[in-house]
């Protein structure tokens, strides 16, 4: 396959990048005209591939965006690898009209990936600005705990413990996109700590895709004063960061941070074995496995990917993750409970690839 003949996964990833770009440039309406260059480029590549293969292309950008709202991406005229995506995957949430987690994960796929890579770039710059690993760790924890600031509290941020941290991270925060200010209010989901749209067609939605029993909303009616981290940091740092904090609370030993990419930790488990781990909270096991393999290659060491317990309860998730790993990749996926407890759990029974 040459550069002029992208795979179907490459084509889908290009569409996902276009959707993310469109959301980033839109304010009041997430997916209206005019369409940015990324969408047009994805459409052009799609049409070229369709004509070459004798498949029907979308009639234009609006039809392409309509496809993105439909579930079962696997039903598109694409030949995707088996088990790469779950069958209910879509790129634009049909009710909230926002990029899905699947869209962000696909937008991070391959050498042209941009979303997760943006988060890594922003963290690398922050690390350089901090000048020390300890200071960077404090700043990173601040971002994880506060991806959305509904109201700035100057008195809190001027406290000695936070003043220096806030001075280092405040440039990462920006205004809330106007499309989240429905009814002149901005909503925060306490389940994931991210932005939410709780009253769209009587259907609640949040960026972390929380199950209904974990959704609880906090609201501000002063959207001008609210501040948020970029989409990439909200989804790829703050969302899995909540799992990371749970893991730290359950481990008996301190787990030092290695400032590589999104962050990797070294921990000594209940079995006395030292290991490197990174926390994930992702929808699609295929792209997650490939990104984890890249991280393990950079580390040159085995890597545990720690996921929420509810992730491994989803049928086929672990199996699909393991099938997607490149041969010999020293990566294994474990649940939070498996990683932080000893005994005959799935973690002990599962070897690195």
XYZ file of C-alpha atoms in Angstrom, residues 59-331:
273
model
C -22.060 13.136 -2.264
C -20.319 15.864 -0.244
C -19.167 16.997 3.176
C -22.719 17.149 4.623
C -23.331 13.512 3.697
C -19.948 12.541 5.123
C -20.879 14.224 8.422
C -24.248 12.420 8.333
C -22.393 9.100 8.053
C -20.317 10.100 11.078
C -23.491 10.363 13.197
C -24.629 6.844 12.410
C -23.657 3.933 14.665
C -21.829 0.904 13.393
C -18.864 2.503 11.648
C -18.159 -1.053 10.529
C -21.234 -0.733 8.310
C -19.545 1.954 6.212
C -18.098 0.748 2.883
C -14.799 -0.019 4.604
C -12.683 -3.121 5.060
C -11.498 -2.662 8.649
C -9.432 -5.268 10.495
C -11.502 -7.767 12.449
C -12.248 -6.593 15.992
C -10.578 -3.207 15.435
C -13.706 -1.300 16.510
C -16.863 -2.252 18.366
C -19.927 -2.423 16.167
C -21.725 0.482 17.852
C -18.898 2.938 17.120
C -19.687 6.343 15.617
C -17.655 9.522 15.190
C -20.237 12.179 16.095
C -22.651 11.675 18.971
C -26.067 11.765 17.291
C -27.740 13.697 20.135
C -24.983 15.877 21.616
C -23.500 16.637 18.165
C -19.979 16.371 19.581
C -16.961 14.210 18.641
C -17.102 10.869 20.428
C -14.247 9.242 22.316
C -13.954 6.842 19.397
C -13.471 9.832 17.095
C -10.685 11.250 19.269
C -8.987 7.861 19.507
C -9.118 7.364 15.732
C -7.938 10.950 15.259
C -4.816 9.910 17.201
C -4.156 6.882 15.009
C -1.052 6.520 12.862
C 1.747 8.901 11.979
C -0.725 11.642 11.076
C -2.500 11.410 14.442
C -3.170 14.751 16.119
C -5.386 14.509 19.210
C -3.485 12.418 21.755
C -0.307 13.808 20.236
C -1.481 17.342 21.021
C -1.904 16.351 24.674
C 1.614 14.895 24.718
C 3.069 18.057 23.159
C 1.341 20.324 25.673
C 2.583 18.192 28.576
C 6.132 18.158 27.195
C 6.100 21.965 27.044
C 4.747 22.140 30.574
C 7.531 19.834 31.776
C 10.156 22.129 30.219
C 8.536 25.158 31.837
C 8.380 23.489 35.259
C 12.077 22.722 35.313
C 11.755 19.774 37.715
C 9.932 16.467 37.840
C 8.391 17.206 41.225
C 6.953 20.536 40.100
C 5.661 18.967 36.885
C 3.938 16.173 38.829
C 2.106 18.763 40.960
C 1.009 20.678 37.861
C -0.128 17.500 36.154
C -2.188 16.513 39.210
C -3.801 19.965 39.178
C -4.853 19.496 35.545
C -6.263 16.041 36.264
C -8.343 17.296 39.183
C -9.526 20.472 37.432
C -10.037 19.967 33.680
C -13.046 22.298 33.876
C -13.125 25.368 36.110
C -16.711 26.551 36.306
C -15.670 29.472 38.498
C -12.225 30.777 39.313
C -11.628 31.259 43.016
C -8.782 33.797 43.327
C -8.482 33.248 47.074
C -7.957 29.503 46.596
C -5.506 29.957 43.743
C -3.467 32.478 45.748
C -2.815 29.981 48.540
C 0.898 29.100 48.790
C 0.310 25.459 47.870
C -1.418 26.403 44.600
C -0.082 29.813 43.591
C 3.033 28.548 41.833
C 1.160 25.663 40.194
C -1.578 27.960 38.895
C 0.974 30.371 37.496
C 2.505 27.494 35.502
C -0.721 25.941 34.172
C -3.125 28.858 33.708
C -2.035 29.386 30.110
C -3.416 25.953 29.216
C -6.976 26.981 30.074
C -9.293 28.729 27.650
C -12.935 29.816 27.455
C -15.693 27.242 27.164
C -16.859 26.891 23.520
C -20.164 28.695 23.101
C -21.932 25.533 21.934
C -21.641 24.209 25.507
C -23.457 27.262 26.880
C -26.981 25.936 26.280
C -29.480 28.218 28.012
C -26.568 30.455 29.052
C -25.312 27.737 31.405
C -22.285 25.448 31.373
C -22.629 21.968 32.829
C -19.969 19.784 34.448
C -20.385 16.038 34.966
C -18.982 15.062 38.354
C -18.645 11.442 37.218
C -15.852 12.233 34.761
C -15.143 15.881 35.612
C -15.692 16.941 31.997
C -18.173 19.047 30.062
C -21.756 17.840 29.727
C -25.002 18.533 27.892
C -27.633 17.192 30.274
C -30.888 18.375 28.717
C -30.585 17.752 25.003
C -33.772 16.035 23.831
C -34.150 14.753 27.383
C -30.948 12.732 26.960
C -27.922 13.386 29.151
C -24.435 13.311 27.639
C -20.949 13.987 28.944
C -17.508 13.887 27.362
C -16.451 10.951 29.516
C -19.440 8.865 28.370
C -20.366 8.076 31.974
C -23.052 5.452 32.605
C -26.359 6.939 33.823
C -25.789 5.979 37.470
C -22.514 7.979 37.556
C -23.893 11.155 35.976
C -24.400 14.075 38.294
C -24.212 17.624 37.054
C -22.930 20.918 38.432
C -23.908 24.103 36.618
C -22.701 27.670 36.324
C -24.811 30.438 34.855
C -21.735 32.595 34.272
C -20.154 30.867 31.263
C -17.860 33.838 30.596
C -15.964 33.066 33.794
C -15.620 29.315 33.180
C -12.337 27.926 31.840
C -11.486 24.526 30.318
C -8.434 22.612 29.223
C -8.077 21.776 25.521
C -10.146 18.808 24.312
C -7.020 16.651 23.974
C -5.999 17.156 27.607
C -9.543 16.650 28.869
C -9.880 13.299 27.138
C -6.360 11.857 27.259
C -5.042 13.250 30.569
C -7.901 14.207 32.878
C -10.249 11.317 32.066
C -7.756 8.463 32.668
C -6.201 10.583 35.416
C -9.161 9.759 37.645
C -8.292 6.074 37.357
C -4.675 6.949 38.050
C -5.667 8.659 41.299
C -7.671 5.609 42.370
C -4.651 3.388 41.709
C -2.357 5.694 43.709
C -4.817 5.585 46.598
C -4.825 1.781 46.635
C -1.076 1.176 46.288
C 0.912 0.913 49.490
C 4.046 2.430 47.950
C 4.529 5.759 46.194
C 4.491 5.414 42.388
C 6.973 7.920 40.877
C 6.041 9.612 37.607
C 8.090 9.207 34.448
C 7.270 12.273 32.314
C 7.014 10.341 29.056
C 4.122 11.213 26.763
C 0.909 11.243 28.773
C 2.796 9.969 31.830
C 3.995 6.569 33.001
C 4.388 5.467 36.623
C 6.669 2.968 38.317
C 5.080 0.966 41.120
C 5.819 -2.002 43.333
C 2.719 -4.160 43.429
C 1.311 -6.252 46.272
C 3.324 -9.175 44.930
C 6.571 -7.224 45.372
C 7.208 -6.929 41.633
C 8.222 -3.545 40.214
C 6.385 -2.581 37.046
C 5.647 0.375 34.795
C 2.016 1.319 34.251
C -0.103 3.820 32.409
C -3.835 4.380 32.923
C -6.301 4.312 30.045
C -10.006 5.067 29.850
C -10.803 4.480 26.185
C -13.683 3.190 24.103
C -11.850 1.242 21.425
C -9.363 -1.504 22.370
C -7.708 -1.729 18.938
C -6.318 1.818 18.711
C -5.565 1.738 22.469
C -3.426 -1.379 22.057
C -1.395 0.120 19.230
C -0.728 3.337 21.178
C 0.262 1.294 24.241
C 2.711 -0.710 22.132
C 4.314 2.542 20.931
C 4.737 3.693 24.538
C 6.288 0.366 25.575
C 8.715 0.605 22.654
C 9.817 4.076 23.783
C 10.280 2.783 27.330
C 12.134 -0.312 26.205
C 10.383 -2.194 29.015
C 7.157 -4.126 29.767
C 4.129 -1.923 30.373
C 0.853 -2.530 32.198
C -2.182 -0.647 30.887
C -4.540 -0.138 33.816
C -8.190 0.369 32.904
C -11.392 0.862 34.933
C -12.980 -2.333 36.205
C -16.057 -1.569 34.089
C -13.901 -1.683 30.934
C -12.925 -5.323 31.347
C -16.529 -6.138 32.153
C -17.427 -5.152 28.595
C -17.613 -8.334 26.508
C -14.603 -8.924 24.283
C -12.665 -5.783 25.342
C -9.602 -7.577 26.726
C -9.617 -10.098 23.888
C -9.730 -7.382 21.234
C -6.966 -5.415 22.974
C -4.682 -8.451 23.024
C -5.418 -9.366 19.392
C -4.567 -5.828 18.253
C -1.155 -5.790 19.965
C 1.798 -6.201 17.592
C 3.534 -9.558 17.962
C 5.995 -9.448 20.841
C 4.773 -6.129 22.272
C 5.529 -6.230 26.040
C 2.104 -4.861 26.986
